[in-house]
PDB file of C-alpha atoms in Angstrom:
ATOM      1  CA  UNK A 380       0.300  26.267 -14.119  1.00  0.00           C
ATOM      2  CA  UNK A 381       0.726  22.284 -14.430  1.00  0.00           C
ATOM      3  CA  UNK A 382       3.811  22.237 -12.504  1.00  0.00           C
ATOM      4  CA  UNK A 383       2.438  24.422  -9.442  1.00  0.00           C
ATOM      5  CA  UNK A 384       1.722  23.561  -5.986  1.00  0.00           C
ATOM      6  CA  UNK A 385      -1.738  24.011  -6.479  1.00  0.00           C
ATOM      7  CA  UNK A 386      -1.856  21.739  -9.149  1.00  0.00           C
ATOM      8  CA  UNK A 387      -0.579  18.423  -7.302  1.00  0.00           C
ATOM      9  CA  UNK A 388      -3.725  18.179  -5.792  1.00  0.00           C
ATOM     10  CA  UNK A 389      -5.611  17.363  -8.697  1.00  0.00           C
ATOM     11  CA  UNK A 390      -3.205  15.416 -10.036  1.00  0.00           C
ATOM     12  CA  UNK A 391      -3.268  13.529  -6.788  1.00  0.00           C
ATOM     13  CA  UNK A 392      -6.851  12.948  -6.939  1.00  0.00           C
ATOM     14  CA  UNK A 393      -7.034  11.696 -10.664  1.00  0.00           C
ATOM     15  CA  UNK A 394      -4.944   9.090  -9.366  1.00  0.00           C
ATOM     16  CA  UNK A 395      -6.100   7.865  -6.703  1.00  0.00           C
ATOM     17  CA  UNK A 396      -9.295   7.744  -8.032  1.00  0.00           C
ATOM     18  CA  UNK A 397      -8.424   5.277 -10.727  1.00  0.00           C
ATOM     19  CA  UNK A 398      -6.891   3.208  -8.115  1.00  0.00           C
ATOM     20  CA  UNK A 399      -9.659   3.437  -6.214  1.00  0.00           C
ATOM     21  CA  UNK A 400     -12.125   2.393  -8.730  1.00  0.00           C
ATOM     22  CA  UNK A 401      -9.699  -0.585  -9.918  1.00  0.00           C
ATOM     23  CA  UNK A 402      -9.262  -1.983  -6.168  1.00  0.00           C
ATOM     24  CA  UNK A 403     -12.869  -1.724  -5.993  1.00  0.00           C
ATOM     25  CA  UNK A 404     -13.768  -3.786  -8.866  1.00  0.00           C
ATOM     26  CA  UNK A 405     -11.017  -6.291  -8.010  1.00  0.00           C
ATOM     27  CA  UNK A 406     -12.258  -6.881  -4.194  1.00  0.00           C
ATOM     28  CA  UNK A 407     -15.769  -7.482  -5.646  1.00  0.00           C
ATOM     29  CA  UNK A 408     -14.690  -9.569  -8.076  1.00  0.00           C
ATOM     30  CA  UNK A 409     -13.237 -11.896  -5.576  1.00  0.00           C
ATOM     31  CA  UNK A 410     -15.916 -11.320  -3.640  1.00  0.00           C
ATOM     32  CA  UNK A 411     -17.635 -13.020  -5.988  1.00  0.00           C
ATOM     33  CA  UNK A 412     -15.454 -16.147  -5.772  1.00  0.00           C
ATOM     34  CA  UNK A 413     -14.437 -16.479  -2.315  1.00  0.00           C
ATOM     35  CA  UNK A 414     -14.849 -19.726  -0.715  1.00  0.00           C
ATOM     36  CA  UNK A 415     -13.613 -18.174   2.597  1.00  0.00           C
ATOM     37  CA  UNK A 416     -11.820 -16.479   4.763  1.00  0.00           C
ATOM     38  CA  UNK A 417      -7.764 -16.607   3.786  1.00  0.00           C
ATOM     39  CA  UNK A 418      -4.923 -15.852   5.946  1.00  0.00           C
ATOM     40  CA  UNK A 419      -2.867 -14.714   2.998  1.00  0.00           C
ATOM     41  CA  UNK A 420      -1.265 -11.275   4.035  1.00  0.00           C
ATOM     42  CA  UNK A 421      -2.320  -9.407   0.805  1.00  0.00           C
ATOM     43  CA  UNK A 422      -5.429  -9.789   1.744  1.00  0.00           C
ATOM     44  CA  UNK A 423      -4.963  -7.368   4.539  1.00  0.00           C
ATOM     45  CA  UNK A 424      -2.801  -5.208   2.573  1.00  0.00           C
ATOM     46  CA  UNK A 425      -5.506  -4.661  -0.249  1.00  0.00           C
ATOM     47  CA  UNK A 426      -8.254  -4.002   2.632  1.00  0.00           C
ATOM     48  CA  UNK A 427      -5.560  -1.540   4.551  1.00  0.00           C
ATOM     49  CA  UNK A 428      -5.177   0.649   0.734  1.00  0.00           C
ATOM     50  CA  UNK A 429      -9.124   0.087   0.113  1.00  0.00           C
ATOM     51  CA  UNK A 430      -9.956   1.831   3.858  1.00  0.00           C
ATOM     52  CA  UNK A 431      -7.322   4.751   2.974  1.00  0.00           C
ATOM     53  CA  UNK A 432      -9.072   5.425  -0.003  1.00  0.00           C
ATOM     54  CA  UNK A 433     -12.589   5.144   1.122  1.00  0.00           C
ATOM     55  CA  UNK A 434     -11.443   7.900   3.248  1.00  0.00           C
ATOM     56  CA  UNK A 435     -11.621  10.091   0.479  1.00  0.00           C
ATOM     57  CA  UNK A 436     -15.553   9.911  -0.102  1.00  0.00           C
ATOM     58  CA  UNK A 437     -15.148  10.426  -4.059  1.00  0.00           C
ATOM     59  CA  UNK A 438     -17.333   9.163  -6.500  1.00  0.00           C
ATOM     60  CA  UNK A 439     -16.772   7.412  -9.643  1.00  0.00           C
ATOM     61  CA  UNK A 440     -18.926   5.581 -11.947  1.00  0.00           C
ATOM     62  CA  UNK A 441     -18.304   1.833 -12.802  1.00  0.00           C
ATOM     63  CA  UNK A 442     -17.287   1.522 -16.117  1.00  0.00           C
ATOM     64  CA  UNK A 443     -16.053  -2.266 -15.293  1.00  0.00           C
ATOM     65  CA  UNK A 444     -19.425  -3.221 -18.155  1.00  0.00           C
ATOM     66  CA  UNK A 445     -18.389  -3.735 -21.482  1.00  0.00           C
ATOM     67  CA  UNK A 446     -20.800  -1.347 -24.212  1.00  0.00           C
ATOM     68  CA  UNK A 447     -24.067  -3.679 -25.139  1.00  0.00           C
ATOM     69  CA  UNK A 448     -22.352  -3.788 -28.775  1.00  0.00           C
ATOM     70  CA  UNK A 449     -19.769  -5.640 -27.577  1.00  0.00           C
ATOM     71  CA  UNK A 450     -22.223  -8.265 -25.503  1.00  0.00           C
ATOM     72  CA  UNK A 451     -23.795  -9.617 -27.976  1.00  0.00           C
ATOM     73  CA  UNK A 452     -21.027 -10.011 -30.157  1.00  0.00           C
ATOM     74  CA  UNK A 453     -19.679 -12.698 -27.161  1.00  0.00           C
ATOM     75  CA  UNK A 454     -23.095 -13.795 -27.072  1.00  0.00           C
ATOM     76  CA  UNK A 455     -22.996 -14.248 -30.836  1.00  0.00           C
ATOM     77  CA  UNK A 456     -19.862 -15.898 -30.622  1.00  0.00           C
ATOM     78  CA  UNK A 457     -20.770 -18.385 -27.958  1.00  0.00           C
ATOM     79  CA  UNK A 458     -23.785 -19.748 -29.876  1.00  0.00           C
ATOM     80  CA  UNK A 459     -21.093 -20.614 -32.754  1.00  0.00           C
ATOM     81  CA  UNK A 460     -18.970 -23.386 -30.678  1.00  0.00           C
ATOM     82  CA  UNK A 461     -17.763 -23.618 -27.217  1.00  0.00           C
ATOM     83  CA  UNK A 462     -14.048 -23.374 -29.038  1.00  0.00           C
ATOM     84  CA  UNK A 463     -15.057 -19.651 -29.971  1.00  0.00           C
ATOM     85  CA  UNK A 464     -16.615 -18.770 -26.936  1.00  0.00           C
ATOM     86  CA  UNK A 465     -13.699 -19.998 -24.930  1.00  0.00           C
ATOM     87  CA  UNK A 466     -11.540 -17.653 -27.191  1.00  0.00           C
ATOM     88  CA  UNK A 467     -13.606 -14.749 -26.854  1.00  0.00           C
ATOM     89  CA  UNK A 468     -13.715 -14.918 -23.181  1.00  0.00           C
ATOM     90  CA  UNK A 469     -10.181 -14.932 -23.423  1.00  0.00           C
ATOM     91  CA  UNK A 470      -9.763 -12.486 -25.556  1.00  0.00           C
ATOM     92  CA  UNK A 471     -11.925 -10.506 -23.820  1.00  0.00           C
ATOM     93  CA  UNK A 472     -10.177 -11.351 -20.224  1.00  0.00           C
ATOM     94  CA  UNK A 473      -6.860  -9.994 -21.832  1.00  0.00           C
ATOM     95  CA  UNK A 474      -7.972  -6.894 -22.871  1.00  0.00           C
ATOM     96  CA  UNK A 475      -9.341  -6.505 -19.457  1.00  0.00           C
ATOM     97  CA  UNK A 476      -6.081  -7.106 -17.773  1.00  0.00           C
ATOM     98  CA  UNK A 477      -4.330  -4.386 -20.628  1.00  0.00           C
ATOM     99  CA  UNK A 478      -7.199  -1.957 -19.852  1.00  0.00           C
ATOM    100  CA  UNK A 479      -6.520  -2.345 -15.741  1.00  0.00           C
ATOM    101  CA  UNK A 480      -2.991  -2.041 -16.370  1.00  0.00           C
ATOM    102  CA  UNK A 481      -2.624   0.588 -17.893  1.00  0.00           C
ATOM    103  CA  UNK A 482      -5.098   2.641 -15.563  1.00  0.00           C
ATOM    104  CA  UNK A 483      -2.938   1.825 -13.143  1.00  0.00           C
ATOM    105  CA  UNK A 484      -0.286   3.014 -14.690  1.00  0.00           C
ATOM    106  CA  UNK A 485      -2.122   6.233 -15.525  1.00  0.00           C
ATOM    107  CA  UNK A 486      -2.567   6.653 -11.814  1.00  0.00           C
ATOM    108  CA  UNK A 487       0.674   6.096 -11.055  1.00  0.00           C
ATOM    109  CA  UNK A 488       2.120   9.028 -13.148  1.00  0.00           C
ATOM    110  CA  UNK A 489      -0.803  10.948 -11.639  1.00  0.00           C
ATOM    111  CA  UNK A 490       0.806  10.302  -8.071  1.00  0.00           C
ATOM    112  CA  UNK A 491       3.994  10.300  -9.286  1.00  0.00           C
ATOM    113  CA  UNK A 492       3.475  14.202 -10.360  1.00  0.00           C
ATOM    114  CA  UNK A 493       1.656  15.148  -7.816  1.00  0.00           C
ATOM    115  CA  UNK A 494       4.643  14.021  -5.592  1.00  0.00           C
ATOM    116  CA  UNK A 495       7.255  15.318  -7.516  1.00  0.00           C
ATOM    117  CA  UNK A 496       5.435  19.426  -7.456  1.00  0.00           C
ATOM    118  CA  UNK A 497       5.289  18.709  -3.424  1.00  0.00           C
ATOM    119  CA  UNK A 498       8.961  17.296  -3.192  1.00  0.00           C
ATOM    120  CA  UNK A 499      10.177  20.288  -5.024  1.00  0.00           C
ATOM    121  CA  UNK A 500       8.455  22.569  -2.427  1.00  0.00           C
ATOM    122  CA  UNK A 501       9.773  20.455   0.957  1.00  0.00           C
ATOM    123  CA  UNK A 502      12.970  22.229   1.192  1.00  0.00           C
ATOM    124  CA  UNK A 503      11.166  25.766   1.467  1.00  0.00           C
ATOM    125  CA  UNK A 504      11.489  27.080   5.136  1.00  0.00           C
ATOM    126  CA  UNK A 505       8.492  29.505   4.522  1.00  0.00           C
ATOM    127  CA  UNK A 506       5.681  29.851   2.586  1.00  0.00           C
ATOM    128  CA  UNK A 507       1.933  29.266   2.849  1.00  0.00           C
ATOM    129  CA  UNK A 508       1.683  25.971   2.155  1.00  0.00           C
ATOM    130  CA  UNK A 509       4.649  24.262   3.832  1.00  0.00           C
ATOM    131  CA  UNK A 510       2.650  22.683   6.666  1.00  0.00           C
ATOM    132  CA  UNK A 511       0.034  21.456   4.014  1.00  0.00           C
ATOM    133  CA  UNK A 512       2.991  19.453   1.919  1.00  0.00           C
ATOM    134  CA  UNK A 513       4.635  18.029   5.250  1.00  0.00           C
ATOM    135  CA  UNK A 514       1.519  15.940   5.389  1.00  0.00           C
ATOM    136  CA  UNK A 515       0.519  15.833   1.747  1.00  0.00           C
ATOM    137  CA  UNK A 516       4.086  14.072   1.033  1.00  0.00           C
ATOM    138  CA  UNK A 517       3.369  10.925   2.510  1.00  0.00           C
ATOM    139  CA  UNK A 518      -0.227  10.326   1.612  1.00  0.00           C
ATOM    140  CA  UNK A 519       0.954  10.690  -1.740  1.00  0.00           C
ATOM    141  CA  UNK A 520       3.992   7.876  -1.277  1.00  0.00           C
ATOM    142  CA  UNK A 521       1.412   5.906   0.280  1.00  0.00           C
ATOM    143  CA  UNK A 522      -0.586   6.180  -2.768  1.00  0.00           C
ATOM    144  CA  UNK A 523       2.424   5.547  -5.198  1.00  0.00           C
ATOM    145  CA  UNK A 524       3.385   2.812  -2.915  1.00  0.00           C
ATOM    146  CA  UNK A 525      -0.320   1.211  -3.141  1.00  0.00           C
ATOM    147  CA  UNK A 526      -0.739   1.941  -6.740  1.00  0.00           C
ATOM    148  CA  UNK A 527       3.207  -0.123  -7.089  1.00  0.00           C
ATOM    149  CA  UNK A 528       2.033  -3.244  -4.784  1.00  0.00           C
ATOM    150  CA  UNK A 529      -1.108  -3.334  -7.372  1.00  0.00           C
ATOM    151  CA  UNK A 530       1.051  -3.654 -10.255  1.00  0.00           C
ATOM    152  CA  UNK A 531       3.391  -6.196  -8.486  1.00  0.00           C
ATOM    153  CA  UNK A 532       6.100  -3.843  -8.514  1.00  0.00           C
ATOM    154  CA  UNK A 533       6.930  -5.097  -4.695  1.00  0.00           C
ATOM    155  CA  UNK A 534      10.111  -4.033  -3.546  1.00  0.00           C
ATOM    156  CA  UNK A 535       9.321  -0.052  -5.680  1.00  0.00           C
ATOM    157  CA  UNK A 536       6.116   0.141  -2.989  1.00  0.00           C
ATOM    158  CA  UNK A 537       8.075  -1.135  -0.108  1.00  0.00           C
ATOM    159  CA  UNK A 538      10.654   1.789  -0.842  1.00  0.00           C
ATOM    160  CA  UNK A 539       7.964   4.033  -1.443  1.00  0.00           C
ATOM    161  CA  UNK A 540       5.914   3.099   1.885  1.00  0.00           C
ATOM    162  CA  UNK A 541       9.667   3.493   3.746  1.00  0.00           C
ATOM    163  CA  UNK A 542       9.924   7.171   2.559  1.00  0.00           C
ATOM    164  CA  UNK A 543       6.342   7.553   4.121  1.00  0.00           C
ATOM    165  CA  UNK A 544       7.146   6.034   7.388  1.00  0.00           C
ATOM    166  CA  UNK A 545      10.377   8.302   7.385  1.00  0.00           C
ATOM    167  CA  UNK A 546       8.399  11.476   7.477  1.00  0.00           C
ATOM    168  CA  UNK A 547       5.563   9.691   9.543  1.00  0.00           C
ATOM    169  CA  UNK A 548       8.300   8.990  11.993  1.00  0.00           C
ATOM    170  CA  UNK A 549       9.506  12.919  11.883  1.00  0.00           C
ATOM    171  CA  UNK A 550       6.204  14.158  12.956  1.00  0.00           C
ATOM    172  CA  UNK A 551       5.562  11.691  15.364  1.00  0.00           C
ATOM    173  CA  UNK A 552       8.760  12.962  16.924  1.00  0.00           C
ATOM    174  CA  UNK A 553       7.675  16.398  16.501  1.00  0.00           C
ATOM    175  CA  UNK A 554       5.319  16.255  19.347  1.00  0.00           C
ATOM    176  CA  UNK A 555       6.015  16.730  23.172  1.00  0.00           C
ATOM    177  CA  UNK A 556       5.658  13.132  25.102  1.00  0.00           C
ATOM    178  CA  UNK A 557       3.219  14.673  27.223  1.00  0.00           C
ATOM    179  CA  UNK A 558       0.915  15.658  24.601  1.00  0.00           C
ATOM    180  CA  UNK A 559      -3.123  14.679  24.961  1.00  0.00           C
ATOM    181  CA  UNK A 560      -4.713  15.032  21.659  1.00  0.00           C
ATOM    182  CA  UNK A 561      -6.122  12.635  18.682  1.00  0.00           C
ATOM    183  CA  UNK A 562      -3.403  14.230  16.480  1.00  0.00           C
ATOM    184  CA  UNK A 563      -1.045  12.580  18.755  1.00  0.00           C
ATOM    185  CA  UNK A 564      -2.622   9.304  18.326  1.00  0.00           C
ATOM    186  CA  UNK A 565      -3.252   9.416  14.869  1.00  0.00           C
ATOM    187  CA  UNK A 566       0.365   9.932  14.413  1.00  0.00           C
ATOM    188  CA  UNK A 567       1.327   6.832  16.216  1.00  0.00           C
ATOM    189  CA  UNK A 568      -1.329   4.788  14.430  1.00  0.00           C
ATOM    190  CA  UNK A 569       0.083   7.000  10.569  1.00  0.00           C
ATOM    191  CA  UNK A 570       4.052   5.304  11.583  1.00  0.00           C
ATOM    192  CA  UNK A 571       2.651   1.881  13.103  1.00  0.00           C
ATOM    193  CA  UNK A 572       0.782   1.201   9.212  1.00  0.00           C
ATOM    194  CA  UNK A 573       3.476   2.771   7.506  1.00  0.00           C
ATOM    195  CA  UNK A 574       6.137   0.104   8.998  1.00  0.00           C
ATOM    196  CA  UNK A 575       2.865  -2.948   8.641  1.00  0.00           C
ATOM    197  CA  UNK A 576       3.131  -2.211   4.745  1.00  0.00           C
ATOM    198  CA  UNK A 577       6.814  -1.803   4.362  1.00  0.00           C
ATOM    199  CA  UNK A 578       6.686  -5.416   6.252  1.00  0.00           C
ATOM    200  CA  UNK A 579       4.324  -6.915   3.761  1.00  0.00           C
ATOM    201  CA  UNK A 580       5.863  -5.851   0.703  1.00  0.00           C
ATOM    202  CA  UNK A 581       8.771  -7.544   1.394  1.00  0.00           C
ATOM    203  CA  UNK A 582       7.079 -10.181   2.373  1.00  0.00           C
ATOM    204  CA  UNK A 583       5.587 -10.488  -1.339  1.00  0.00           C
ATOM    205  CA  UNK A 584       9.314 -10.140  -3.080  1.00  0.00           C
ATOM    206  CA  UNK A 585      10.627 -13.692  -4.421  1.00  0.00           C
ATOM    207  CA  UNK A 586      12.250 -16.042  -1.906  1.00  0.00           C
ATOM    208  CA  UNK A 587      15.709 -16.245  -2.693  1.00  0.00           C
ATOM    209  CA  UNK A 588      16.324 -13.011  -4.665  1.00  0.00           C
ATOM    210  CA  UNK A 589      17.891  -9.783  -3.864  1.00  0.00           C
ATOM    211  CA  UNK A 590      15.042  -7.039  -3.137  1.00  0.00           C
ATOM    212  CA  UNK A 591      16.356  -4.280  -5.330  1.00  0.00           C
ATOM    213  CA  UNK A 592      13.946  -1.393  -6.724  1.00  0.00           C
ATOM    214  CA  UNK A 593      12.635  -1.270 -10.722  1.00  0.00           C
ATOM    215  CA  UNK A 594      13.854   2.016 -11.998  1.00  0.00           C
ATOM    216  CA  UNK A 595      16.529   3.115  -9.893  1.00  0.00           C
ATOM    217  CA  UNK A 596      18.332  -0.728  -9.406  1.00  0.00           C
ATOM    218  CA  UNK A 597      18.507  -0.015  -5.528  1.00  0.00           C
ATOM    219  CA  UNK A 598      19.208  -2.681  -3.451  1.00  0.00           C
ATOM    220  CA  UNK A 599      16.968  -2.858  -0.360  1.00  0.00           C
ATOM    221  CA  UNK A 600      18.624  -6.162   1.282  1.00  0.00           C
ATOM    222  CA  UNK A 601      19.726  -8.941  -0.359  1.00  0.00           C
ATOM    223  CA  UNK A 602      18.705 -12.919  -0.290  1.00  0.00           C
ATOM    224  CA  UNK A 603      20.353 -13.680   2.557  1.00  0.00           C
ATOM    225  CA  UNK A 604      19.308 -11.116   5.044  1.00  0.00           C
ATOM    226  CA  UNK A 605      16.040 -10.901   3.880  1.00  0.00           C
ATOM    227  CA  UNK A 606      13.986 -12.735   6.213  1.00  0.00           C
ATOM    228  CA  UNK A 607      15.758 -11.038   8.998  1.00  0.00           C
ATOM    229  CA  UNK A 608      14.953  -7.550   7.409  1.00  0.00           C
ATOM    230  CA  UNK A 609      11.605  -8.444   7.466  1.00  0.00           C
ATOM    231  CA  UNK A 610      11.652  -9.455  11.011  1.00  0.00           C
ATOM    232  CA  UNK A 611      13.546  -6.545  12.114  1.00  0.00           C
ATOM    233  CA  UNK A 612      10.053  -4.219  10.590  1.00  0.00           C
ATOM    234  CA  UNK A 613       7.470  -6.881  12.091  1.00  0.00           C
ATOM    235  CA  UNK A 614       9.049  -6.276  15.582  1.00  0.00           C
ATOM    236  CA  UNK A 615       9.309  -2.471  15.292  1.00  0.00           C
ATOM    237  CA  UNK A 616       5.747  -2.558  13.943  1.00  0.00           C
ATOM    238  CA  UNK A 617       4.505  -4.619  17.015  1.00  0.00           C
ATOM    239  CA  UNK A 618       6.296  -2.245  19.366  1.00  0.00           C
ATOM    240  CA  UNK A 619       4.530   0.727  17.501  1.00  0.00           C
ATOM    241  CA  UNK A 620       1.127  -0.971  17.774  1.00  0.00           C
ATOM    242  CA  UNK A 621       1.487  -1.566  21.753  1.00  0.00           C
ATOM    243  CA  UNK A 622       2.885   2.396  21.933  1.00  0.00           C
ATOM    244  CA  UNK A 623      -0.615   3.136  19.558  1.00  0.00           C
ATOM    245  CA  UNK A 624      -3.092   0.906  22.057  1.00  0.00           C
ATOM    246  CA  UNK A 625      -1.652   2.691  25.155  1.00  0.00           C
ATOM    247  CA  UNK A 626      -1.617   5.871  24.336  1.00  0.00           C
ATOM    248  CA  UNK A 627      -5.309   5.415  23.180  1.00  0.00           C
ATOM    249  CA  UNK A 628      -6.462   3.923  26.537  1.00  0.00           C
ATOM    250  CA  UNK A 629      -4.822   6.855  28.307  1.00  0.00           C
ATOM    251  CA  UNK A 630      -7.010   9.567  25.685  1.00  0.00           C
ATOM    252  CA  UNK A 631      -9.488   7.208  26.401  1.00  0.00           C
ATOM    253  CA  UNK A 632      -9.266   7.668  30.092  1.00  0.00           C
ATOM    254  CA  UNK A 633      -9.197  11.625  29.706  1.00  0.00           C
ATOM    255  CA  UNK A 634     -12.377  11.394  28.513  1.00  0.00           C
ATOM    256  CA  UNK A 635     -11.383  12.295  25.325  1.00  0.00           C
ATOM    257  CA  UNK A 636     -13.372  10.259  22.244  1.00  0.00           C
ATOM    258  CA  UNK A 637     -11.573   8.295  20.434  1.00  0.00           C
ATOM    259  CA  UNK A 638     -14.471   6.945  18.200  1.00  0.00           C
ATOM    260  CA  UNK A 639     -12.919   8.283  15.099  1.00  0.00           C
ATOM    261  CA  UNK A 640      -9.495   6.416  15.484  1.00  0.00           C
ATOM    262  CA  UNK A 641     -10.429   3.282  17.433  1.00  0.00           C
ATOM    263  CA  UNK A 642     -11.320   1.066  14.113  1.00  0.00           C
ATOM    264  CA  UNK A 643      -7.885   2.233  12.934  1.00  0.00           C
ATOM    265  CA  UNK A 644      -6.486   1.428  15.103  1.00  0.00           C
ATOM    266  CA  UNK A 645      -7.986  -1.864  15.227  1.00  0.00           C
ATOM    267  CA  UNK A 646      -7.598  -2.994  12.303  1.00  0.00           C
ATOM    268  CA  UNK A 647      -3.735  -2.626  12.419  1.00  0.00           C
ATOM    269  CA  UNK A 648      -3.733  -5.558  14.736  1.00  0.00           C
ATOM    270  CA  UNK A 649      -5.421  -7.298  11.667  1.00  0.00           C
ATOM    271  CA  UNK A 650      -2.873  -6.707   9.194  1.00  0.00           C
ATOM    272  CA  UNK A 651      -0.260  -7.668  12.091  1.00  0.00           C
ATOM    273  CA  UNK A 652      -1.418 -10.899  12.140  1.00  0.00           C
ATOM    274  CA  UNK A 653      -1.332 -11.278   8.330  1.00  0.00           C
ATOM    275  CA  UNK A 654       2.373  -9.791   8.542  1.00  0.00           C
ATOM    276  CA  UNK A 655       3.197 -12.594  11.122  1.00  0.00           C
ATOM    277  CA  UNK A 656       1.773 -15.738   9.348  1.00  0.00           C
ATOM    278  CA  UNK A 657       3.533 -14.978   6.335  1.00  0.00           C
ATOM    279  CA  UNK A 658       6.726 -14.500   8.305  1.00  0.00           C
ATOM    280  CA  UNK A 659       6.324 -17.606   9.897  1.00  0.00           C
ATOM    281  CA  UNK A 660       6.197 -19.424   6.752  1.00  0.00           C
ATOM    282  CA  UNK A 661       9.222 -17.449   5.340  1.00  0.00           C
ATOM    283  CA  UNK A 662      10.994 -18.291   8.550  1.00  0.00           C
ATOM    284  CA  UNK A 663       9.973 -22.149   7.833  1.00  0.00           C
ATOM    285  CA  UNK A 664      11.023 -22.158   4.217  1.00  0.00           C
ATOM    286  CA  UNK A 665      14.085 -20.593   5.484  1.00  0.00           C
ATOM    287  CA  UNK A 666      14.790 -23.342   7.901  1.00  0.00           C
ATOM    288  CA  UNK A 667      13.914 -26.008   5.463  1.00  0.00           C
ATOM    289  CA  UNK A 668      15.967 -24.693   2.791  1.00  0.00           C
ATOM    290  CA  UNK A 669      19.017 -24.323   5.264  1.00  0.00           C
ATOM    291  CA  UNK A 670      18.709 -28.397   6.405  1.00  0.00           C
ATOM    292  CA  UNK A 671      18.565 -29.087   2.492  1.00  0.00           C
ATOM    293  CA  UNK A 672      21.839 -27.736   1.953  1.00  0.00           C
ATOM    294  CA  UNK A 673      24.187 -30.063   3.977  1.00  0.00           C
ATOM    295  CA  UNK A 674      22.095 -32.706   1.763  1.00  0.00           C
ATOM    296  CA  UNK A 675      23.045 -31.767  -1.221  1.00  0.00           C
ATOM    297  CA  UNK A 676      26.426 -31.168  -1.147  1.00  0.00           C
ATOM    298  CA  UNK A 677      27.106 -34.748   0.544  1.00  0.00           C
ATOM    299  CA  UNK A 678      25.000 -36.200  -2.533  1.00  0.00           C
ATOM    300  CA  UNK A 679      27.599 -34.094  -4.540  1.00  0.00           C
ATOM    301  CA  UNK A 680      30.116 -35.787  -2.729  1.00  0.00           C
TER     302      UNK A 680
END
């Protein structure tokens, strides 16, 4: 039925593949218009969601192309005056956005389902598929959470990447410290992401505002402590990356090949680095924002 286990899957799926097709247009759009390289964090969180769902090897077919019918009436239109060209490109543009956004949207109630059906059956002690939805769970908050950053909805995908990381950090736990195995390591690298994202996502909240979730009105940490918050997940996540590049040097050393996990892992230091240039200018905006206040209340004076 719809609401069985064996139907979250799909549902799954059908969402990630219209994120997957919307992030793709997107990063070749500003391909398109780069000028450079940018040390913006996003960056690094949009290439971090665009890897995890290349992963999937699904194909989909570009629809991005408007229907010839509806090129040459902009082509029409631009002939006319630049006035009506202008306003059919932004016409045009607008719909575009509407169409993206509510794709999105589409693939978030996909994911949303999907996660729901698996949630339901998490609590089961037995039953064929419990191992299968102890790791199916947080691909699919990773996908809600990726499909929330898209649509701006910050400090939703920051909660949702924090439920991930909570049962990322379960089965990391799970294993025996003396255990020599990829699984091992691709656990460590599964909680060292999951705490990189949680990181940037609060980055990208406003400055000055409480971080406090859409739907449910949960507060995550307010103004004040926000900064700090962030700092506390940077540090863990650096701590978790060093734990990650150790414990592949030692499989390394075993002579066990760690070819599939080594760009991973790699790449983590990557979105580190975007992580800790946007902290360092919300630590700086913090500071400067702090010396402004004695300022202001002596002009007051």
């Amino acid at each position: 039925g719809e609401s069985s286990i064996e139907a979250s899957p799909a549902y799954f799926e059908y969402g990630n593949a219209l994120l997957r097709a919307m992030n793709r247009r997107k990063m070749e759009a500003e391909e398109e218009n780069d000028a450079g390289p940018t040390a913006d964090p996003k960056e690094a969180a949009a290439k971090a969601a665009e890897k995890r769902l290349e992963q999937k090897q699904e194909s989909e077919n570009d629809d991005s192309k408007p229907p010839a019918s509806k090129a040459d009436e902009t082509d029409a239109a631009s002939k006319e005056s630049p006035t009506a060209a202008a306003t059919v490109e932004t016409e045009n543009g607008d719909k575009d956005g509407e169409d993206e956004k509510g794709e999105l949207k589409l693939a978030l109630e996909m994911m949303e389902n999907a996660y729901s059906i698996m949630d339901e059956h998490s609590s089961e002690k037995d039953g064929k598929y419990q191992e299968w939805v102890k790791e199916a769970i947080p691909r699919a908050l990773l996908g809600i959470g990726d499909t929330l950053s898209t649509l701006d909805r910050h400090a939703d995908a920051a909660d949702a990447y924090s439920r991930a990381l909570e049962w990322y950090q379960e089965h990391l736990d799970s294993f025996s410290k003396d255990t020599m195995s990829m699984e091992y390591l691709k656990a460590h690298r599964r909680v060292c992401e999951a705490t990189i994202l949680v990181s940037e996502e609060l980055l990208f909240c406003p400055a000055g505002e409480d971080v406090v979730t859409n739907e449910t009105k949960s507060l995550i940490v307010k103004a004040a402590e926000r900064v700090d918050y962030i700092t506390g997940y940077y540090d863990r996540a650096r701590d978790s990356l060093q734990d990650t590049l150790f414990f592949m040097a030692k499989l390394a050393a075993s002579g066990t090949d760690i070819a599939a996990e080594k760009d991973e892992v790699c790449h983590l230091s990557t979105m580190i680095m975007g992580v800790g240039m946007g902290l360092a200018e919300a630590q700086e905006g913090e500071a400067n924002d702090s010396a402004a206040e004695p300022a202001k209340k002596k002009a007051k004076l």
